[in-house]
Coordinates of C-alpha atoms in Angstrom, one line a residue:
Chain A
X1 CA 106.3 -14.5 127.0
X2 CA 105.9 -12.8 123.2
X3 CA 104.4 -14.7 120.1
X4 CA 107.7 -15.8 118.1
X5 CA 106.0 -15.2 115.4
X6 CA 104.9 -11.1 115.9
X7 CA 105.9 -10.3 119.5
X8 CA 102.5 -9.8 120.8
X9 CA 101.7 -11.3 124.6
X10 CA 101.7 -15.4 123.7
X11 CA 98.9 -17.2 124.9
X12 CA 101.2 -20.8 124.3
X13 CA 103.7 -22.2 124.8
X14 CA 106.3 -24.5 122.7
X15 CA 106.4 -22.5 120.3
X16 CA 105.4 -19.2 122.2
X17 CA 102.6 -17.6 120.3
X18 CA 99.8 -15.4 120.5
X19 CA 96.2 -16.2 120.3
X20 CA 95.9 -14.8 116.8
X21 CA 99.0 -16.9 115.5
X22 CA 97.9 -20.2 117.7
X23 CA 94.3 -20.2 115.9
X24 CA 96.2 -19.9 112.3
X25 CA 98.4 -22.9 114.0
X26 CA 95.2 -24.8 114.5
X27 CA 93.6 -24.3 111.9
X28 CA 96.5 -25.1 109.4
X29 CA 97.4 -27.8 111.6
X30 CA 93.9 -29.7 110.8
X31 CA 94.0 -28.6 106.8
X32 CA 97.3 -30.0 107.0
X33 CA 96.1 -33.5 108.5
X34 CA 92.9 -33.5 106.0
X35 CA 95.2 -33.0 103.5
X36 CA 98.0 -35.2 103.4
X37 CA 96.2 -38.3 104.9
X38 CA 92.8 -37.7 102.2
X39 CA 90.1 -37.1 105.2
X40 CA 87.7 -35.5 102.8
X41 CA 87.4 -35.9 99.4
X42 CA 85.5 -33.6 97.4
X43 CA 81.1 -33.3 96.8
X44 CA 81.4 -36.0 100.1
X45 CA 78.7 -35.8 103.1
X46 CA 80.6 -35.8 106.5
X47 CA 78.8 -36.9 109.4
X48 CA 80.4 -35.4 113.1
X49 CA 80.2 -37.7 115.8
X50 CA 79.3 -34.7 118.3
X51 CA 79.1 -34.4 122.0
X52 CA 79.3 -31.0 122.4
X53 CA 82.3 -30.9 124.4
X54 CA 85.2 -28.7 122.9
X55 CA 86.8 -31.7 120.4
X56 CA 83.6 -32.0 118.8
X57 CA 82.9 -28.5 118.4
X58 CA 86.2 -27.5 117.3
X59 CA 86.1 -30.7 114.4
X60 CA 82.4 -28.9 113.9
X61 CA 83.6 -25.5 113.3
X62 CA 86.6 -25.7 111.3
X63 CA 85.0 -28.3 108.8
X64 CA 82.3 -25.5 108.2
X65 CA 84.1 -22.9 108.0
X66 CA 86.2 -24.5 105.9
X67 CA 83.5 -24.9 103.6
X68 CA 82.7 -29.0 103.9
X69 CA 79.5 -30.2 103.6
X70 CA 79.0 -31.2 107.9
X71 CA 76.2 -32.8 109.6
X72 CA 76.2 -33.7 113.5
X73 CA 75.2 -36.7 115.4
X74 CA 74.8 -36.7 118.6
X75 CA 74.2 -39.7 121.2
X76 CA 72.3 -39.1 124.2
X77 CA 73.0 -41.7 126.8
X78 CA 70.5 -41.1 129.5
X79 CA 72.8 -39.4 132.0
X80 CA 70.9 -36.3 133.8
X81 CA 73.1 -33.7 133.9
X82 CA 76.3 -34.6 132.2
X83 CA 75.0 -35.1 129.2
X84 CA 71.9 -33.0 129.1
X85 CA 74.7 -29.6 129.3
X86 CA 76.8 -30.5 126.5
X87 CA 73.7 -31.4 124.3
X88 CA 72.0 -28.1 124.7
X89 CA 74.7 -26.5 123.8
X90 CA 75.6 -28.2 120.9
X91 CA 71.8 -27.7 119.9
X92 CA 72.7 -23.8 120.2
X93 CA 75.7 -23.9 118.3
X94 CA 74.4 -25.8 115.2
X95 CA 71.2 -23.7 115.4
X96 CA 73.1 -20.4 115.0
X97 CA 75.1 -22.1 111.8
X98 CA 72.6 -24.4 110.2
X99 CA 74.3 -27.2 110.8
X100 CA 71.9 -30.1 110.7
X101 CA 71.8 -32.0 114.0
X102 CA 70.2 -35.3 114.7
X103 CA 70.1 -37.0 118.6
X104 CA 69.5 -40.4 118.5
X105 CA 68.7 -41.4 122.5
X106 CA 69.6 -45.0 124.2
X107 CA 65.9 -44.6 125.8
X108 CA 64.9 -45.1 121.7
X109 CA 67.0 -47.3 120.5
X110 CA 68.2 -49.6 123.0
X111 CA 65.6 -48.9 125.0
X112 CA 66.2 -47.7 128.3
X113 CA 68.4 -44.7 129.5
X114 CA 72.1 -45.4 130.8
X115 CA 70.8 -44.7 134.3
X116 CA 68.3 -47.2 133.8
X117 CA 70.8 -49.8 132.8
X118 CA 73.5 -49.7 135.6
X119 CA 73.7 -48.1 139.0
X120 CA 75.3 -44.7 139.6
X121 CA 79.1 -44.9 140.3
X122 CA 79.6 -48.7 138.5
X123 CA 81.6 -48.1 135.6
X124 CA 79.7 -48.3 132.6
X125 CA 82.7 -47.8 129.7
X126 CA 82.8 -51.0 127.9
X127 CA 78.7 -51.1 127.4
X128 CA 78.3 -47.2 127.0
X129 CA 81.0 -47.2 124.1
X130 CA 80.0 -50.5 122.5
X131 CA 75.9 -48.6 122.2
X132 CA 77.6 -45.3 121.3
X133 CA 79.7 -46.6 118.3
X134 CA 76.8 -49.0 117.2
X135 CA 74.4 -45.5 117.0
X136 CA 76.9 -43.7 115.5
X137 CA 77.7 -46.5 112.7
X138 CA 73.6 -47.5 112.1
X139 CA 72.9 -43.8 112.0
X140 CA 76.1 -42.6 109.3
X141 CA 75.7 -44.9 106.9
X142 CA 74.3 -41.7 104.4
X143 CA 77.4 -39.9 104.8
X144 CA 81.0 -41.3 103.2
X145 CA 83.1 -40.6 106.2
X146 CA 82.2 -40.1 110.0
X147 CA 84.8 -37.5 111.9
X148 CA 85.5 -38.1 115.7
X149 CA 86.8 -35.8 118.0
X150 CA 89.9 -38.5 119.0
X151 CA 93.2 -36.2 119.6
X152 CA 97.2 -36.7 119.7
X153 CA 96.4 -37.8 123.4
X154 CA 93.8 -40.1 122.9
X155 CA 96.3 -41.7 120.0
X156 CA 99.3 -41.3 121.9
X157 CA 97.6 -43.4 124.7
X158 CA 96.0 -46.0 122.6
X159 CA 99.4 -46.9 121.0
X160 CA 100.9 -47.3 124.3
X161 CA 97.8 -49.7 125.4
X162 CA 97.9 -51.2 122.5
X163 CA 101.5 -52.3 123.4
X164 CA 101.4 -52.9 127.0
X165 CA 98.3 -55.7 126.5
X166 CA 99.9 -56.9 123.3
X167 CA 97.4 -55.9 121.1
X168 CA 99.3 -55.1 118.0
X169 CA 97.0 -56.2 115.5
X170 CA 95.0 -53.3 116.7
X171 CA 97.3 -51.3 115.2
X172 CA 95.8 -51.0 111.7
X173 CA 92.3 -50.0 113.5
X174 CA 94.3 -46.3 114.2
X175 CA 95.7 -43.7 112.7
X176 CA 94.3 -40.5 111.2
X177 CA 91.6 -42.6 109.0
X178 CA 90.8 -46.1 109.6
X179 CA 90.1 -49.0 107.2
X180 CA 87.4 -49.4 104.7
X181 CA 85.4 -52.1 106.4
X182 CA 82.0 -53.4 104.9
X183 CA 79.2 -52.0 106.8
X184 CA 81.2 -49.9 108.6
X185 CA 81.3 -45.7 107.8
X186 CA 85.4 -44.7 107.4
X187 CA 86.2 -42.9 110.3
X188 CA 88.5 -39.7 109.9
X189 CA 90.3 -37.9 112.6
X190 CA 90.6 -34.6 111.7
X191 CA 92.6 -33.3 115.2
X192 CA 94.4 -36.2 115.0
X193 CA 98.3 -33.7 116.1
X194 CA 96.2 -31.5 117.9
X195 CA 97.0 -31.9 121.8
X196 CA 94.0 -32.1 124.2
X197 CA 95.7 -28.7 125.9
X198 CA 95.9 -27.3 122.3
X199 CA 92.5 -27.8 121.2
X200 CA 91.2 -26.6 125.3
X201 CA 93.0 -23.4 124.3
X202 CA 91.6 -22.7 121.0
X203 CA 88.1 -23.7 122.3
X204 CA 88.5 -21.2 124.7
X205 CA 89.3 -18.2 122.9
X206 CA 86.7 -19.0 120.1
X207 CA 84.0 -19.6 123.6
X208 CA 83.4 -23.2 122.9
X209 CA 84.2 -24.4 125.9
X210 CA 81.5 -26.0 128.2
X211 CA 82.5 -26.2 132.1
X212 CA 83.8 -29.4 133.1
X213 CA 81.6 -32.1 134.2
X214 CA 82.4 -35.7 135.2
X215 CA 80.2 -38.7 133.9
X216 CA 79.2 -40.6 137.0
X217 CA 79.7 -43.8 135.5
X218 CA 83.2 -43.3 134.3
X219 CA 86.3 -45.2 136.3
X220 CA 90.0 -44.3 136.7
X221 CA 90.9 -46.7 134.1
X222 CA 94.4 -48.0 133.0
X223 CA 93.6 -45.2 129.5
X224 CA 93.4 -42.6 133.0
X225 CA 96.8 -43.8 133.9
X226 CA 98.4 -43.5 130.7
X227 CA 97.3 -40.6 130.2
X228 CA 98.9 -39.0 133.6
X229 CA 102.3 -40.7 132.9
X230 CA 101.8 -39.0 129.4
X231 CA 100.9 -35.7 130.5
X232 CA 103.9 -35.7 133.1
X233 CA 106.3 -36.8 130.2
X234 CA 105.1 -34.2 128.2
X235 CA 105.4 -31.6 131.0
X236 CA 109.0 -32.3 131.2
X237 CA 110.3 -33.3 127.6
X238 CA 107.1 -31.3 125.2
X239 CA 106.7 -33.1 122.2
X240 CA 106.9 -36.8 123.5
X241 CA 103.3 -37.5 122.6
X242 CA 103.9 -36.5 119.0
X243 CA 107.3 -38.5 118.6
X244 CA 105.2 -41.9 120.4
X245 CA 102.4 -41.2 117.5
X246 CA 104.6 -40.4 114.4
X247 CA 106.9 -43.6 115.5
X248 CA 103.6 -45.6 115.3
X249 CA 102.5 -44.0 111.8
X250 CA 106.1 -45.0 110.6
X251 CA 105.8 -48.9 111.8
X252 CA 102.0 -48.8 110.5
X253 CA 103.8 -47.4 106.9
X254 CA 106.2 -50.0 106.8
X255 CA 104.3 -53.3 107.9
X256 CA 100.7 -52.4 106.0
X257 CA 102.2 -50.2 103.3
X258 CA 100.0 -47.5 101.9
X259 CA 96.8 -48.8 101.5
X260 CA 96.0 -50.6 104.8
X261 CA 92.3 -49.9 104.8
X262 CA 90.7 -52.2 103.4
X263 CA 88.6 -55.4 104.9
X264 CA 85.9 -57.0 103.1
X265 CA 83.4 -59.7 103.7
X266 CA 83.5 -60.4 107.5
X267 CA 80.8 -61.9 109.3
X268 CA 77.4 -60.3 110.0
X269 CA 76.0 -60.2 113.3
X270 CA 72.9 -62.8 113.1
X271 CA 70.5 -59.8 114.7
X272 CA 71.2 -56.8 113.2
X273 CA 73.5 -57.4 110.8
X274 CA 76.1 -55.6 111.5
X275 CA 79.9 -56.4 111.1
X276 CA 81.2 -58.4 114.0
X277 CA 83.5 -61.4 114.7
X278 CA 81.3 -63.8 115.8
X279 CA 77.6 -64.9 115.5
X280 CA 76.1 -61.6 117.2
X281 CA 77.9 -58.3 117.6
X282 CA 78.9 -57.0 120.8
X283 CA 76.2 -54.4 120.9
X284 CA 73.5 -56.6 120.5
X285 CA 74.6 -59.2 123.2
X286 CA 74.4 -56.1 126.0
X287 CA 71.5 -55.3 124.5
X288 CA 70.1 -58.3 125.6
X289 CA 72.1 -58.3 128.9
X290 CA 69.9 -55.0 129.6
X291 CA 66.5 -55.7 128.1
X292 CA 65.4 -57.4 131.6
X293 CA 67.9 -55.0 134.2
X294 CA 65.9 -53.2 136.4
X295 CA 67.7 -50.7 138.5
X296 CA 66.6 -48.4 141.1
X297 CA 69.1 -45.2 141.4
X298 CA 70.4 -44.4 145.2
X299 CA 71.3 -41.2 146.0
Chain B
X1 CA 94.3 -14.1 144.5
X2 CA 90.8 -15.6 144.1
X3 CA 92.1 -18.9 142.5
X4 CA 88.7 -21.4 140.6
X5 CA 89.7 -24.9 139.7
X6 CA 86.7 -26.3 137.3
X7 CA 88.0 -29.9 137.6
X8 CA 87.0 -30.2 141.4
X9 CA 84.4 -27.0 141.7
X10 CA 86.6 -25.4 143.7
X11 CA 87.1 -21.4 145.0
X12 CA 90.5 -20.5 146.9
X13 CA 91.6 -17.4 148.2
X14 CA 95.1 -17.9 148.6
X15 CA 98.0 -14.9 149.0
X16 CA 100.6 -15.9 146.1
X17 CA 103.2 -14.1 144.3
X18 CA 104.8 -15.7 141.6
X19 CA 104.7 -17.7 138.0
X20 CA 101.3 -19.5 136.7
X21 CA 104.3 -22.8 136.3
X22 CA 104.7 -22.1 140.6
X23 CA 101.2 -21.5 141.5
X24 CA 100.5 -24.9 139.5
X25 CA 103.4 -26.7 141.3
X26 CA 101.8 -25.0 145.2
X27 CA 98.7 -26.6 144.1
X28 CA 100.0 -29.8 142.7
X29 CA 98.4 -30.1 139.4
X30 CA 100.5 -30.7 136.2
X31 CA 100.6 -28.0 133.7
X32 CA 99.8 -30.1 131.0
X33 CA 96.5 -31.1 132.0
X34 CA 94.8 -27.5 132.5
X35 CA 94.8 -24.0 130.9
X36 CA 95.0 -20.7 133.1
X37 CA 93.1 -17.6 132.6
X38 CA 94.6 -14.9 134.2
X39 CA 91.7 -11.7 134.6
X40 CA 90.0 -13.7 131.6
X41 CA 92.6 -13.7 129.4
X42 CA 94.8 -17.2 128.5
X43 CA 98.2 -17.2 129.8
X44 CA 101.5 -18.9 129.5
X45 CA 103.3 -20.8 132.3
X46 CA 105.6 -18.0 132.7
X47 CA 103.3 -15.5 133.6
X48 CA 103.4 -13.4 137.0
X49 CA 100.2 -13.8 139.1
X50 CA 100.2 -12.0 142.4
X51 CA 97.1 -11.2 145.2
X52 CA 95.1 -8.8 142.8
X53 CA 94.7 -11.3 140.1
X54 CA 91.7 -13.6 139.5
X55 CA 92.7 -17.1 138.3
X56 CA 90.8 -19.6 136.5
X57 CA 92.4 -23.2 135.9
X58 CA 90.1 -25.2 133.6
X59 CA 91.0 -28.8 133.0
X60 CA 91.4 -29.6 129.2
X61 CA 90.5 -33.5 130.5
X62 CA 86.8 -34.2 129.0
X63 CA 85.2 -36.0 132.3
X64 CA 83.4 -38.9 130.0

C-alpha cells in the first residue's frame, strides 16, 4: 500500500500513509484538538498524569515539543513488575528532556502497597482508580490543567457505558476537557481523536513503546467487552468509534450549550476535604477499608 | 516465518504465505487491536508476509 499523500510504502491504513505523513497526522491531529476545544491557554503549568505506557508518553512528548510548559506525575501502585517497567522508563525519558517528574507511591500516602491491600488475581479496579485519581488531584493542584492519556477508544467506550447503565448525567463529566469543579484540577484530553492503534503506531516509530504487560489485578470487565465489540465494529466499518464520539459531542452541545464546565460549591469530604457527594469521599472510605487488611500474597 | 505475539509472550514458527489481514485472520486476532512489524518495520494489513519474514504483533491494548 503507498502513502496517499507522497507514494512512499504506507505504514496505515484509512487513509493509507507513510510513517513520515502519519506523525504530521498525529501531531496536527492533537494541535488540532488543543486548539479548537482551549486545552492550554497560554504562560499555564500543565501537569501529565503519566504512566509511562505509550498514551502518556506520546501526550508527554508532543506537549514539549510543542513548546508547553509539562511536568509529569506519576503514581506508583505497589505492583512488582508491572508497574516498576513503565516507571523506569518514564524516569529515562523525562531525564533525557528535563522534564520534571514527581512519583507519589500508595506505600506513602495511603499507606501500604496495592499488593498489600488485596490478593493477587482479585480485581482491584474500583479501589486502584478511586487512590490513583485522589493522588493525581491532591498532587496537581499547582498546575491549571492536568492532561490524561484517555483516547477516542477509551471515550468511545465510556459513552456507550454511559448509555447501556443509564448514566447519562455522566455525560457532562466527558469530553475533550471536563468541568471546572472546585477543588478539582481541569482535566484536558489532548489524544482525545487519536485511536488506541493510532497512537501504538506512532509510539512505535518514535520507540516509546514499552512491551506489554498485564496488571495482575485487572478483570475482563464490561469496559473489556465494549471495547472488543468496538474494535470488531471498527475492523469492519473504520471510523465507527469517531462517529459514536462526535454524536456524543453534538448531544453534549446541544443540552449543556457551550459552557458546560462549571460546578461550584459542592460538599467537602469531612476528612480530607476533598470534593465528594457525601460526608467522606470515596478515597478516604477505602482508605479506611485498608488501614487494618492484612494480606499474605500466594504464589 | 518466526511469528512473536507480545500480548500472550508467545514465539511461533509457522509456514505462511500470504497478507498481514490473513495471517491475523489464521491466528484469530482482530486487526484493530494490534500493530505488525514486518523485519522491524510497521506494515499495513495488506502486506505480503511469506516463510523468510520475521513478524512481530504487538497489542496496542495497555494491560492496566
Amino acid at each position: 500500500m503507498k502513502c496517499e499523500f507522497c507514494q512512499k510504502t504506507a505504514i496505515a491504513e484509512n487513509p493509507a500513509r507513510c510513517q513520515t505523513c502519519f506523525n504530521k497526522y498525529v501531531e496536527e491531529t492533537v494541535k488540532h484538538t488543543i486548539k479548537k476545544y482551549n486545552l492550554i491557554e497560554e504562560g499555564e503549568r500543565v501537569c501529565v498524569a503519566a504512566s509511562g505506557g505509550k498514551d502518556s508518553i506520546t501526550i508527554l512528548h508532543l506537549l514539549h515539543s510543542f513548546g508547553y510548559n509539562v511536568e509529569a506525575l506519576a503514581v506508583d501502585e505497589g505492583i512488582h513488575v508491572y508497574r516498576d517497567d513503565t516507571i523506569r522508563f518514564l524516569t529515562k525519558f523525562c531525564k533525557e528532556r528535563n522534564i520534571p517528574l514527581r512519583v507519589i507511591s500508595y506505600k506513602d500516602e495511603i499507606g501500604k502497597r496495592l499488593e498489600d491491600m488485596v490478593p493477587k488475581n482479585k480485581p482491584a479496579c474500583n479501589m486502584c482508580g478511586t487512590f490513583r485519581r485522589h493522588i493525581l488531584n491532591k498532587y496537581s493542584k499547582e498546575y491549571e490543567k492536568i492532561a490524561t492519556g484517555h483516547n477516542l477508544d477509551d471515550e468511545s467506550q465510556a459513552v456507550l457505558m454511559n448509555i447501556v447503565n443509564a448514566q447519562t448525567n455522566l455525560f457532562a463529566r466527558q469530553g475533550p476537557k471536563t468541568r471546572d469543579v472546585d477543588g478539582f484540577t481541569q482535566k484536558i484530553k489532548p489524544l482525545y481523536f487519536l485511536k488506541e492503534k493510532e497512537i501504538m503506531t506512532y509510539a512505535y516509530t518514535k520507540q516509546f513503546a514499552v512491551g506489554f504487560t498485564e496488571c495482575p489485578f485487572s478483570r475482563e470487565s464490561f469496559r473489556a467487552n465494549l471495547r472488543d465489540v468496538f474494535n470488531l465494529e471498527e475492523s469492519k466499518n473504520p471510523g465507527t468509534k469517531h462517529n459514536v464520539v462526535q454524536k456524543y459531542l453534538s448531544m453534549r452541545q446541544s443540552s449543556l450549550g457551550d459552557n458546560p464546565e462549571t460546578l461550584k460549591d459542592i460538599n467537602k469530604c469531612a476528612v480530607c476535604g476533598f470534593p465528594c457527594n457525601g460526608e467522606t469521599c470515596k478515597a478516604c472510605q477505602y482508605k479506611k477499608k485498608v488501614a487494618n487488611t492484612t494480606i499474605k500474597q500466594t504464589g | 516465518m518466526e511469528v512473536f505475539i507480545d500480548k500472550t509472550n508467545q514465539r511461533k514458527q509457522l509456514s505462511f504465505e500470504g497478507t498481514a489481514k490473513q495471517l491475523l485472520r489464521k491466528l484469530s486476532i482482530n486487526s484493530e487491536e494490534v500493530i505488525i512489524v514486518k523485519n522491524d518495520q510497521i506494515t499495513t494489513l495488506d502486506a505480503k508476509v511469506s516463510d523468510e519474514d520475521t513478524i512481530k504483533i504487538l497489542s496496542v491494548i495497555s494491560g492496566g
